[in-house]
Short mmCIF file of C-alpha atoms and ligand atoms in Angstrom, two decimals:
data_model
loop_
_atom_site.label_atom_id
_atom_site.label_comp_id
_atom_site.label_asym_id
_atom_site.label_seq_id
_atom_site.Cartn_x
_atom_site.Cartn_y
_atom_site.Cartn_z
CA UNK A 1 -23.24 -52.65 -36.22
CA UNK A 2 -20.06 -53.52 -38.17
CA UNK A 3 -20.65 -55.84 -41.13
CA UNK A 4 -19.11 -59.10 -40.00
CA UNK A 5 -16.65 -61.11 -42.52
CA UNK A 6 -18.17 -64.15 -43.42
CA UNK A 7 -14.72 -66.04 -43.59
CA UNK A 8 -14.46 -68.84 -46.72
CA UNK A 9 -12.29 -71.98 -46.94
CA UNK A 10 -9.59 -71.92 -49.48
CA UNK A 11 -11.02 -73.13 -52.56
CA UNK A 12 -9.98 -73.69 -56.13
CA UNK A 13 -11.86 -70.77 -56.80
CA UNK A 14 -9.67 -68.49 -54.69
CA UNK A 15 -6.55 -69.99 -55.34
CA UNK A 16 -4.72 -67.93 -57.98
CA UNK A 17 -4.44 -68.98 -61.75
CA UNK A 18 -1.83 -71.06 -62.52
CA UNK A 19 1.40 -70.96 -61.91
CA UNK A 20 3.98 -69.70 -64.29
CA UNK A 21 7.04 -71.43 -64.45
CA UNK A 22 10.31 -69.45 -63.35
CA UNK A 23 8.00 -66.61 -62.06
CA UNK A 24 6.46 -68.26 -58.99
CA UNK A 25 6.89 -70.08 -55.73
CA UNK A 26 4.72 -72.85 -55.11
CA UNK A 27 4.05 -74.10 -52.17
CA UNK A 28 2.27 -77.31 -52.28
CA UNK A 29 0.82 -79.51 -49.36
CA UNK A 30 3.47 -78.09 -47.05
CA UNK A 31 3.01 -80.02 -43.69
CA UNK A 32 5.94 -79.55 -40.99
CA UNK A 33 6.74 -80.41 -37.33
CA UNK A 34 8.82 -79.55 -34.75
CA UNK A 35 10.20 -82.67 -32.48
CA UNK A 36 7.34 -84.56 -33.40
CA UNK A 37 4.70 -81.92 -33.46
CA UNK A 38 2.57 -81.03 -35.83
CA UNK A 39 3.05 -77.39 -36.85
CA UNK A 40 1.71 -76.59 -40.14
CA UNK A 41 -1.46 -78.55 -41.91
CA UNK A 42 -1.34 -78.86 -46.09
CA UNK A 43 -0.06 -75.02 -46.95
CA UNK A 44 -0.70 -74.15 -50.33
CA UNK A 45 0.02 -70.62 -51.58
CA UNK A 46 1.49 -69.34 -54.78
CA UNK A 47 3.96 -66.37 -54.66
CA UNK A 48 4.33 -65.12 -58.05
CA UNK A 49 7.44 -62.01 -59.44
CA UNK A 50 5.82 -58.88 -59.23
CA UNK A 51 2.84 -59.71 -56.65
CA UNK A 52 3.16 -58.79 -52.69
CA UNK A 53 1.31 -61.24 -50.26
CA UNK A 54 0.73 -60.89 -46.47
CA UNK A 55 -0.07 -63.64 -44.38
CA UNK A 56 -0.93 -62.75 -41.23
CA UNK A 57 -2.11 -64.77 -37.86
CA UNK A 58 -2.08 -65.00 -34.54
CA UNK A 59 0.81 -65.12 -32.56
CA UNK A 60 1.78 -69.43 -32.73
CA UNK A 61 -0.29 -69.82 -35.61
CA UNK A 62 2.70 -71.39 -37.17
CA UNK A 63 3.80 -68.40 -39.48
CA UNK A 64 7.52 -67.99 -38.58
CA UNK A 65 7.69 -71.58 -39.13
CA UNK A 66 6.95 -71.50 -42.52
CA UNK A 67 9.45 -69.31 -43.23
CA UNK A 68 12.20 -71.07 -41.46
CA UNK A 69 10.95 -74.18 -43.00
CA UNK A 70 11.38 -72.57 -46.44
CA UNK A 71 15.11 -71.59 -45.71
CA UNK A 72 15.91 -74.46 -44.33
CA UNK A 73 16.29 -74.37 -40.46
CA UNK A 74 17.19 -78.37 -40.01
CA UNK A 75 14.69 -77.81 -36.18
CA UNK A 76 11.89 -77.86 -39.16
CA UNK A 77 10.75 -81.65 -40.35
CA UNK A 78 9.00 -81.09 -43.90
CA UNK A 79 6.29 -84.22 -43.60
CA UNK A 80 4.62 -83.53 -47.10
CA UNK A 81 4.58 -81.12 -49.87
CA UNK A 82 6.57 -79.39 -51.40
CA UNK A 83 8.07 -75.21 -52.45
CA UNK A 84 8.85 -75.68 -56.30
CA UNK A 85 10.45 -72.41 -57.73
CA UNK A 86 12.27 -72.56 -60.92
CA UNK A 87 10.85 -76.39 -61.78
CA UNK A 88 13.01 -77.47 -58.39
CA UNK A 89 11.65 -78.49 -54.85
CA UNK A 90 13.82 -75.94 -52.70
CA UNK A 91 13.00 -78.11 -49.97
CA UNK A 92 15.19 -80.58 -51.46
CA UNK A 93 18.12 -77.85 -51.25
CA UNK A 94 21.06 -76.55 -48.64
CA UNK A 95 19.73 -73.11 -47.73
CA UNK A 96 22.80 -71.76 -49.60
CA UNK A 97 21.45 -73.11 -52.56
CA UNK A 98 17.70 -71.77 -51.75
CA UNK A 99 19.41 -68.28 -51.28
CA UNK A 100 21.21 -68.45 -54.58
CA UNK A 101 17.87 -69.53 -56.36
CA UNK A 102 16.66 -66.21 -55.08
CA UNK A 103 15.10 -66.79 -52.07
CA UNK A 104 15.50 -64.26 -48.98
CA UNK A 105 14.41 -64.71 -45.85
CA UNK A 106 14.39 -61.54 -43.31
CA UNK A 107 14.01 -62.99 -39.81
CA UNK A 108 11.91 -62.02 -36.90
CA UNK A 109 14.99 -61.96 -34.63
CA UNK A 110 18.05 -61.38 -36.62
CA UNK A 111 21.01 -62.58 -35.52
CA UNK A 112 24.33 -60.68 -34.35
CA UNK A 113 27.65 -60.91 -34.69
CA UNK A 114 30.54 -58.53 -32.56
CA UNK A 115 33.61 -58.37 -34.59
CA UNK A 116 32.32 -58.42 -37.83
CA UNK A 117 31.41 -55.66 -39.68
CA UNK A 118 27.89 -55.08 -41.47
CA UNK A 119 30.17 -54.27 -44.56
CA UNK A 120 32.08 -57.06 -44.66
CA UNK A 121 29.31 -59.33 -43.66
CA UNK A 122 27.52 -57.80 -46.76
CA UNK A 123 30.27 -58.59 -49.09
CA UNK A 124 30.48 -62.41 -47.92
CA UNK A 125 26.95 -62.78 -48.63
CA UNK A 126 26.89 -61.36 -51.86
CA UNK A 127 29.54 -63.02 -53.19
CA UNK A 128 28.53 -66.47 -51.61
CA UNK A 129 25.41 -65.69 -52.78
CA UNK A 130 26.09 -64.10 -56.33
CA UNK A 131 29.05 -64.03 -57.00
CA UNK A 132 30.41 -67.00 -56.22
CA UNK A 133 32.03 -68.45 -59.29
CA UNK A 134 29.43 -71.08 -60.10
CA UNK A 135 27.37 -69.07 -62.04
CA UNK A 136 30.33 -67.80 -64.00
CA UNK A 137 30.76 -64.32 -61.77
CA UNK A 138 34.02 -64.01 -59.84
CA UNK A 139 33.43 -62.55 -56.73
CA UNK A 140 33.18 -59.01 -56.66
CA UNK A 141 36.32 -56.35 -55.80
CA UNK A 142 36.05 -54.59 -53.60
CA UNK A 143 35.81 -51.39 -54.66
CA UNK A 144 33.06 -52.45 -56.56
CA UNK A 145 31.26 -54.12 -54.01
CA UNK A 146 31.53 -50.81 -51.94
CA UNK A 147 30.65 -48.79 -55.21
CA UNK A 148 27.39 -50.64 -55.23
CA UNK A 149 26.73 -50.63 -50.91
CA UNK A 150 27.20 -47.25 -51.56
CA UNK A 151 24.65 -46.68 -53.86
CA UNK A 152 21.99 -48.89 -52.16
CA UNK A 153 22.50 -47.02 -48.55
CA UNK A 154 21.90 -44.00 -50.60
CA UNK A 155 18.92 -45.52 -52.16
CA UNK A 156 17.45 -46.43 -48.45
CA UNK A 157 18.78 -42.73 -47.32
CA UNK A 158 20.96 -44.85 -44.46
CA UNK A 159 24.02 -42.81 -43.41
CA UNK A 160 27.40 -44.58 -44.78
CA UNK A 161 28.85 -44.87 -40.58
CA UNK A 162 26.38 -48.29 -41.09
CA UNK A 163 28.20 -50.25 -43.00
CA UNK A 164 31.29 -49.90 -40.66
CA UNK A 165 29.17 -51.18 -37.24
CA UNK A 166 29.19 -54.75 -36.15
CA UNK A 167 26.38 -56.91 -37.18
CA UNK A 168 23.49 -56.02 -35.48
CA UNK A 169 26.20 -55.42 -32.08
CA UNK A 170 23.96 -53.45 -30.15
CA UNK A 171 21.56 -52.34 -32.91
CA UNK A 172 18.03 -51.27 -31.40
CA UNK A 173 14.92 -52.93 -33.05
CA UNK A 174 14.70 -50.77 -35.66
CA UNK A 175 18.58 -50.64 -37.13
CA UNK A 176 18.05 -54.63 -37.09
CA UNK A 177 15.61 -54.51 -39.28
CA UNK A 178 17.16 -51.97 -41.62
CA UNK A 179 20.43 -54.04 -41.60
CA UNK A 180 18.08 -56.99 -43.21
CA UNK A 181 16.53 -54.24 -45.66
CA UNK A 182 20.21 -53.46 -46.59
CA UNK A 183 20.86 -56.95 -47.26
CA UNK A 184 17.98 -57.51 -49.25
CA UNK A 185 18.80 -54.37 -51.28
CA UNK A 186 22.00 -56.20 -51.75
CA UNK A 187 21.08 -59.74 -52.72
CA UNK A 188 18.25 -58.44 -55.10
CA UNK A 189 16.26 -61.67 -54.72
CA UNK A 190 13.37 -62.93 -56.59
CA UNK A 191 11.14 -64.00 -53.48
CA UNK A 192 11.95 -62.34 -50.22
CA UNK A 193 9.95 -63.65 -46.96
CA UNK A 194 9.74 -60.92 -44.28
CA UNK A 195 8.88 -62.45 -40.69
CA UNK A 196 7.37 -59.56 -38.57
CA UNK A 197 9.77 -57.20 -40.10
CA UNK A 198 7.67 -54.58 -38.59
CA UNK A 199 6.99 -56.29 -35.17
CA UNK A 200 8.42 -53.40 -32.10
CA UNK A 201 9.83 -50.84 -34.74
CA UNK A 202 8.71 -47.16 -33.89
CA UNK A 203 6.64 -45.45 -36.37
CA UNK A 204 9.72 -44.26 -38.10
CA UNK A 205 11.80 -47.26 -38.27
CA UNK A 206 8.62 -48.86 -39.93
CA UNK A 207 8.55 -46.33 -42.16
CA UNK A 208 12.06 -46.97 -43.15
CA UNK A 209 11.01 -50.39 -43.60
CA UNK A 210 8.30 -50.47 -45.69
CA UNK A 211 9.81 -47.47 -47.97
CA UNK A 212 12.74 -49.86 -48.54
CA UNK A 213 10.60 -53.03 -49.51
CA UNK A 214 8.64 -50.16 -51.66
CA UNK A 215 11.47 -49.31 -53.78
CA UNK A 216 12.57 -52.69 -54.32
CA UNK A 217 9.04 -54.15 -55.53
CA UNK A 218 8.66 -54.66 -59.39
CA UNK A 219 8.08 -57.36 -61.76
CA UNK A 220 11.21 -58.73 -60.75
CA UNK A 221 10.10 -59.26 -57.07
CA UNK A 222 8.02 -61.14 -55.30
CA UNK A 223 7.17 -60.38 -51.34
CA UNK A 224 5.66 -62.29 -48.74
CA UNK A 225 5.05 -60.08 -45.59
CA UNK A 226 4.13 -61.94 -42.49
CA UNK A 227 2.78 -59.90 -39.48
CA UNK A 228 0.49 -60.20 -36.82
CA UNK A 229 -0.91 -56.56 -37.25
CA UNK A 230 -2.30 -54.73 -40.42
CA UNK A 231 0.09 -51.34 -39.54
CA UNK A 232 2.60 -52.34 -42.06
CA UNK A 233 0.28 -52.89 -44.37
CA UNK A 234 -0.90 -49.32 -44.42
CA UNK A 235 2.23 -48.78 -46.02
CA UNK A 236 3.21 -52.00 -47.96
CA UNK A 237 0.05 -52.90 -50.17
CA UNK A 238 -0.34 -56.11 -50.43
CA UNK A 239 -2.49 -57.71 -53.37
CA UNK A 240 -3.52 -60.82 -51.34
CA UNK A 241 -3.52 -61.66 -47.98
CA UNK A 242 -3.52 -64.80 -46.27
CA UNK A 243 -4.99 -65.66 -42.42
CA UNK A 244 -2.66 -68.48 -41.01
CA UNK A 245 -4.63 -70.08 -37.85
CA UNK A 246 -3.76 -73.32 -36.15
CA UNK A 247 -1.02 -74.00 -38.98
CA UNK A 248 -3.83 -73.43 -41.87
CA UNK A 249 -4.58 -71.12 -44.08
CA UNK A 250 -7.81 -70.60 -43.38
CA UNK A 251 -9.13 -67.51 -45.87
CA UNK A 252 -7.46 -65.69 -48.56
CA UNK A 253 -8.70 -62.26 -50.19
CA UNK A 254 -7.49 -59.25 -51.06
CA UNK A 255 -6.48 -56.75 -49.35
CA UNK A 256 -9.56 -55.49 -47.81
CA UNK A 257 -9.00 -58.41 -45.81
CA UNK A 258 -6.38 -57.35 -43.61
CA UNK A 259 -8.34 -54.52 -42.75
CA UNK A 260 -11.53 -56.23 -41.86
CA UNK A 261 -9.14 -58.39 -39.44
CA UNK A 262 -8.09 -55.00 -38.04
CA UNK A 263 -11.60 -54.23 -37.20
CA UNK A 264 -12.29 -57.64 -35.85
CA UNK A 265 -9.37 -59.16 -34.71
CA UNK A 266 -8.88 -62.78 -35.30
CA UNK A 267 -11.97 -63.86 -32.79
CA UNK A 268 -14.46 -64.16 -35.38
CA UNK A 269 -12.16 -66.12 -37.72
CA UNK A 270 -10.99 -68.09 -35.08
CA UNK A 271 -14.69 -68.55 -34.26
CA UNK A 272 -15.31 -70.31 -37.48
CA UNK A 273 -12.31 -72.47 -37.74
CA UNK A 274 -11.83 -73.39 -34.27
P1 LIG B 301 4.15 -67.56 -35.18
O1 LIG B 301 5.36 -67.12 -35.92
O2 LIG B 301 2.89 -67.50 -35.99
O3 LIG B 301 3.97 -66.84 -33.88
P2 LIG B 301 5.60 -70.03 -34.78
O4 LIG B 301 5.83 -70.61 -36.12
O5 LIG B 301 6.73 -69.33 -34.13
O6 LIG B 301 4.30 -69.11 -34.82
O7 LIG B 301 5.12 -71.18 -33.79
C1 LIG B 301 4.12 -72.11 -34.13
C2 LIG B 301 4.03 -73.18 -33.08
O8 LIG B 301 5.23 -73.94 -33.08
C3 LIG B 301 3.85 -72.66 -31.66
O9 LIG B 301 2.98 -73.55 -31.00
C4 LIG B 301 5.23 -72.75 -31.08
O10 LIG B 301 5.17 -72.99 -29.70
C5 LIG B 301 5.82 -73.94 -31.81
N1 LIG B 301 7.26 -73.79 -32.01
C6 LIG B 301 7.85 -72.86 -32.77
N2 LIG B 301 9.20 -72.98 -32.75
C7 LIG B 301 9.46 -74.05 -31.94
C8 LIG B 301 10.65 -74.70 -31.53
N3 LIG B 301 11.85 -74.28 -31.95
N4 LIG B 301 10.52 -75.77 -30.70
C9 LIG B 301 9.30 -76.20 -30.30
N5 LIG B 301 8.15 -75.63 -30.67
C10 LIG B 301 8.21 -74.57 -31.47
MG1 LIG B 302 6.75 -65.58 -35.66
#
């Protein structure tokens, strides 16, 4: 018989070391609703440069909206807590503001937009986001801008006919989700949240994915990854992972986590904190 998980509450003892300042996201006593509805109980978790996390849960668990809640979306009532990053509470901020702080957010169901080219809606980001001449960088010519597209399609071996398609206009599940690889490739941001990034891609296009979010980890970098299903994770290794249940965190471990959930599923957690 398999060896069951015997699931633990979050503790101090499993919560990392402290935080540094500058290098990590903290999420502290996050509690959120939705009209009225409680959504998500007391979050805490720690995303530190350099570290990749996955939290993963059931499908209402509450994971997409933490990450909506962390960008912003005004449908998302913060109750407590707080997401301190840089010695500010983001939560506090205009989502503009988050996403010049460094924050990225790649969205289960991205968004798109006939008439406007992924190009030029690259360029308006970038610049909004940094260049925008309140950080002392004049928005970007565009040459330059296309200099450096250029060289981060080539990076993510995407063909250059891309950049010229409307946003997302008739993109299958996959090219979606490479369009938000692109523009995280773009934005280079410090934390980047990616909500089922992998959720309906073929084997390929998650391929794609996860060899993009590969070459972009580093020190300079840190990743949340939020999925319902381990198969990213054979490719993107995180170095914690987080269960999400009922709007909790219920256990954190390391990575041999996600695959003892992929054995199980989430019954036997579910079975403990139900
Ligand atoms: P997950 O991403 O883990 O599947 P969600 O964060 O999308 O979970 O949803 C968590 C809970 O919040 C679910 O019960 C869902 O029905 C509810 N919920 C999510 N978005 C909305 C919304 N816009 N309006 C009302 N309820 C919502
Ligand atoms: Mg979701």
């Amino acid at each position: 018989m398999e060896t069951l998980i015997e699931p633990k509450p979050v503790s101090e003892e499993t919560a990392q070391g402290p935080a540094v300042e500058n290098e990590t996201l903290v999420i502290k006593d996050l509690s959120v609703t939705i009209d009225g509805k409680a959504i998500l109980d007391n979050i805490n978790l720690s995303i530190k440069k350099g570290e990749v996390h996955a939290l993963m849960g059931p499908n209402g668990s509450g994971k997409s909206t933490l990450s909506y809640t962390l960008m912003g979306h005004p449908k998302y009532t913060v109750t407590s807590g707080e997401a301190i990053f840089k010695g500010v509470n983001m939560l506090d901020l205009p989502t503009d503001e988050r996403a010049r702080m460094g924050l990225f957010l790649g969205f289960q169901y991205p968004v798109s937009a006939p008439g406007v080219s992924m190009g030029n809606f690259l360029r308006m980001a970038v610049n909004s986001v940094k260049y925008n001449g309140n950080n002392g960088k004049r928005p970007l010519p565009i040459a330059k801008f296309h200099k450096i597209m250029k060289e981060k399609m080539a990076m993510l071996e995407m063909k250059d006919s891309f950049a010229s398609r409307y946003l997302n206009d008739g993109f299958s599940g996959g090219e979606k989700k490479k369009a938000e690889i692109l523009q995280m490739a773009m934005l280079e941001p410090e934390i980047a949240i990616l909500d089922e990034t992998d959720s309906g891609l073929d084997i390929d296009a998650l391929k794609f994915v996860a060899n993009g979010v590969n070459s972009m980890t580093g020190p300079n970098l840190g990743v949340l990854i939020i999925t319902h299903y381990n198969r990213i994770l054979d490719y993107i290794k995180p170095q914690f992972v987080h269960v999400l249940l009922n709007g909790r965190i219920v256990v954190s471990g390391g990575p041999d986590l996600a695959q003892t959930l992929e054995k199980q599923g989430y019954d036997e957690i579910k079975k403990n904190f139900e």
